[in-house]
Amino acid sequence: MANLTKIRPRALLHASGGPRYAVALAVDALGTGMLRPFLLLYGVTVLRLSAPVTGIAMTGGVVVGLVCMPAVGRWLDRGARSSVVAASMLVRVLGVALLLATPAGRAWPFAAAALFLGLGNQAWPAAHAALVVTVSHGRQRDTALAAARALRNAGLGVGALLATACLAGGAMALQVLAAVTGLAYLTAAALAWSVRLRADPSAPRAGAAAGEPAPRMRALLAANVVYVFCLNVPEIALPLVLVTQMHASPVWSAVVFVANTVLVVTLQVPVTVLMSRFSRRTVLALAGVVLTASYLGFLAATSLGPGWGAPAVAAVSVLCTVGEIIYAGSATALVTALAPPHVLGRTLARFELSTGFGLAVSPAALTALAPYGPAALWGTLGAATLLSASAVAPAKVSLRPGRGRRQPPAEWPPVRGW
């Protein structure tokens, strides 16, 4: 399939799942943005739990969500698509209901609520990617995945702004916020369910060998654990460095976070389209190089001291966001291109396991490295990311007959209900 040269909104909307599904994504992201950043605050303020207990419960929800990913992958491999997406939203409705029903001072009901919320948050990316793969092909699929990420970031940002405006109302406002989030999840689940999309896993794509095994992807999965650290750099590493080490105003942390959100929303699709002229492995390796350069830039910026250091860090964060955009536009797309249709769900589940693991360990790793100084933090991140980029870079292509680059994926199985 030829590389994309321009963005066609109508075709992109269809390739992303259609209008109803796009609305479902927007509503779901809005609800997630209203609650997820303030879930810890809800446990401490409304339920009067200690911060450590609240944090352990939230971490437990993420871990259980990761453990359930193989089951999600097998469900997808049986052909389910929109039903899995809707289920990932409905399970979060149950989590919100438990959250609202939890009495003050009770940790176990809050832990159960966090479990269901974590399960839905972990299951959604794989289910969404499988749905997009079923209705789109080739580079159009990459752009559709990028468009969904941009839309989701926009919804998360707007939801977080609405929630921030409501925080002045105290505990009652947080409870109302949780109730509105539950309604948003319920509405999104109904819209996603109405798409009624299934795939036929028994019909192999043209040119695919029968019973083709799942790709092993060991190097890719290991590299992905390191790559996803970039997602927590604007939220954890930079505020930690700016406020506690450089003694800069917290405004700089807010500037970095807002700039990251705006850049992802506006550039995710154009950059993905621009990168479509290169192989996905090349683009993923390039993302690692760009991220490594940004980490070295942070190392240089922090050496400038309190005066120019904070503006320099904010400027370098733009380069880090560009690396994040390139990574996000190529990683999942590469996995979907490598996976045979009959094991697409399990392959995506393995990839999301590596993503979830990286997101889970990165806060601890970043906060553990930061006290040892900028060289330890940014030097370690840069070295690990560059090593990961070399691991995913495309191998040299042999020109002998019968050897060389893997054949591009052909059309995917027939779709029912679209």
GROMACS .gro file of N, CA and C in nm, residues 7 153 272 292 299 307 384:
model
   21
    7ILE      N    1  -0.391   1.394   0.481
    7ILE     CA    2  -0.491   1.345   0.575
    7ILE      C    3  -0.630   1.368   0.515
  153ASN      N    4  -0.599   1.217   2.413
  153ASN     CA    5  -0.525   1.316   2.490
  153ASN      C    6  -0.605   1.445   2.505
  272THR      N    7   0.279   1.122   1.229
  272THR     CA    8   0.265   0.982   1.189
  272THR      C    9   0.253   0.970   1.038
  292THR      N   10   1.668   0.994   2.330
  292THR     CA   11   1.802   0.999   2.388
  292THR      C   12   1.860   1.139   2.380
  299LEU      N   13   2.005   1.693   3.062
  299LEU     CA   14   2.128   1.692   3.140
  299LEU      C   15   2.203   1.824   3.126
  307GLY      N   16   1.867   3.016   3.710
  307GLY     CA   17   1.825   3.125   3.622
  307GLY      C   18   1.770   3.077   3.489
  384ALA      N   19   1.996   0.368   2.830
  384ALA     CA   20   1.900   0.259   2.814
  384ALA      C   21   1.813   0.276   2.690
   0.00000   0.00000   0.00000
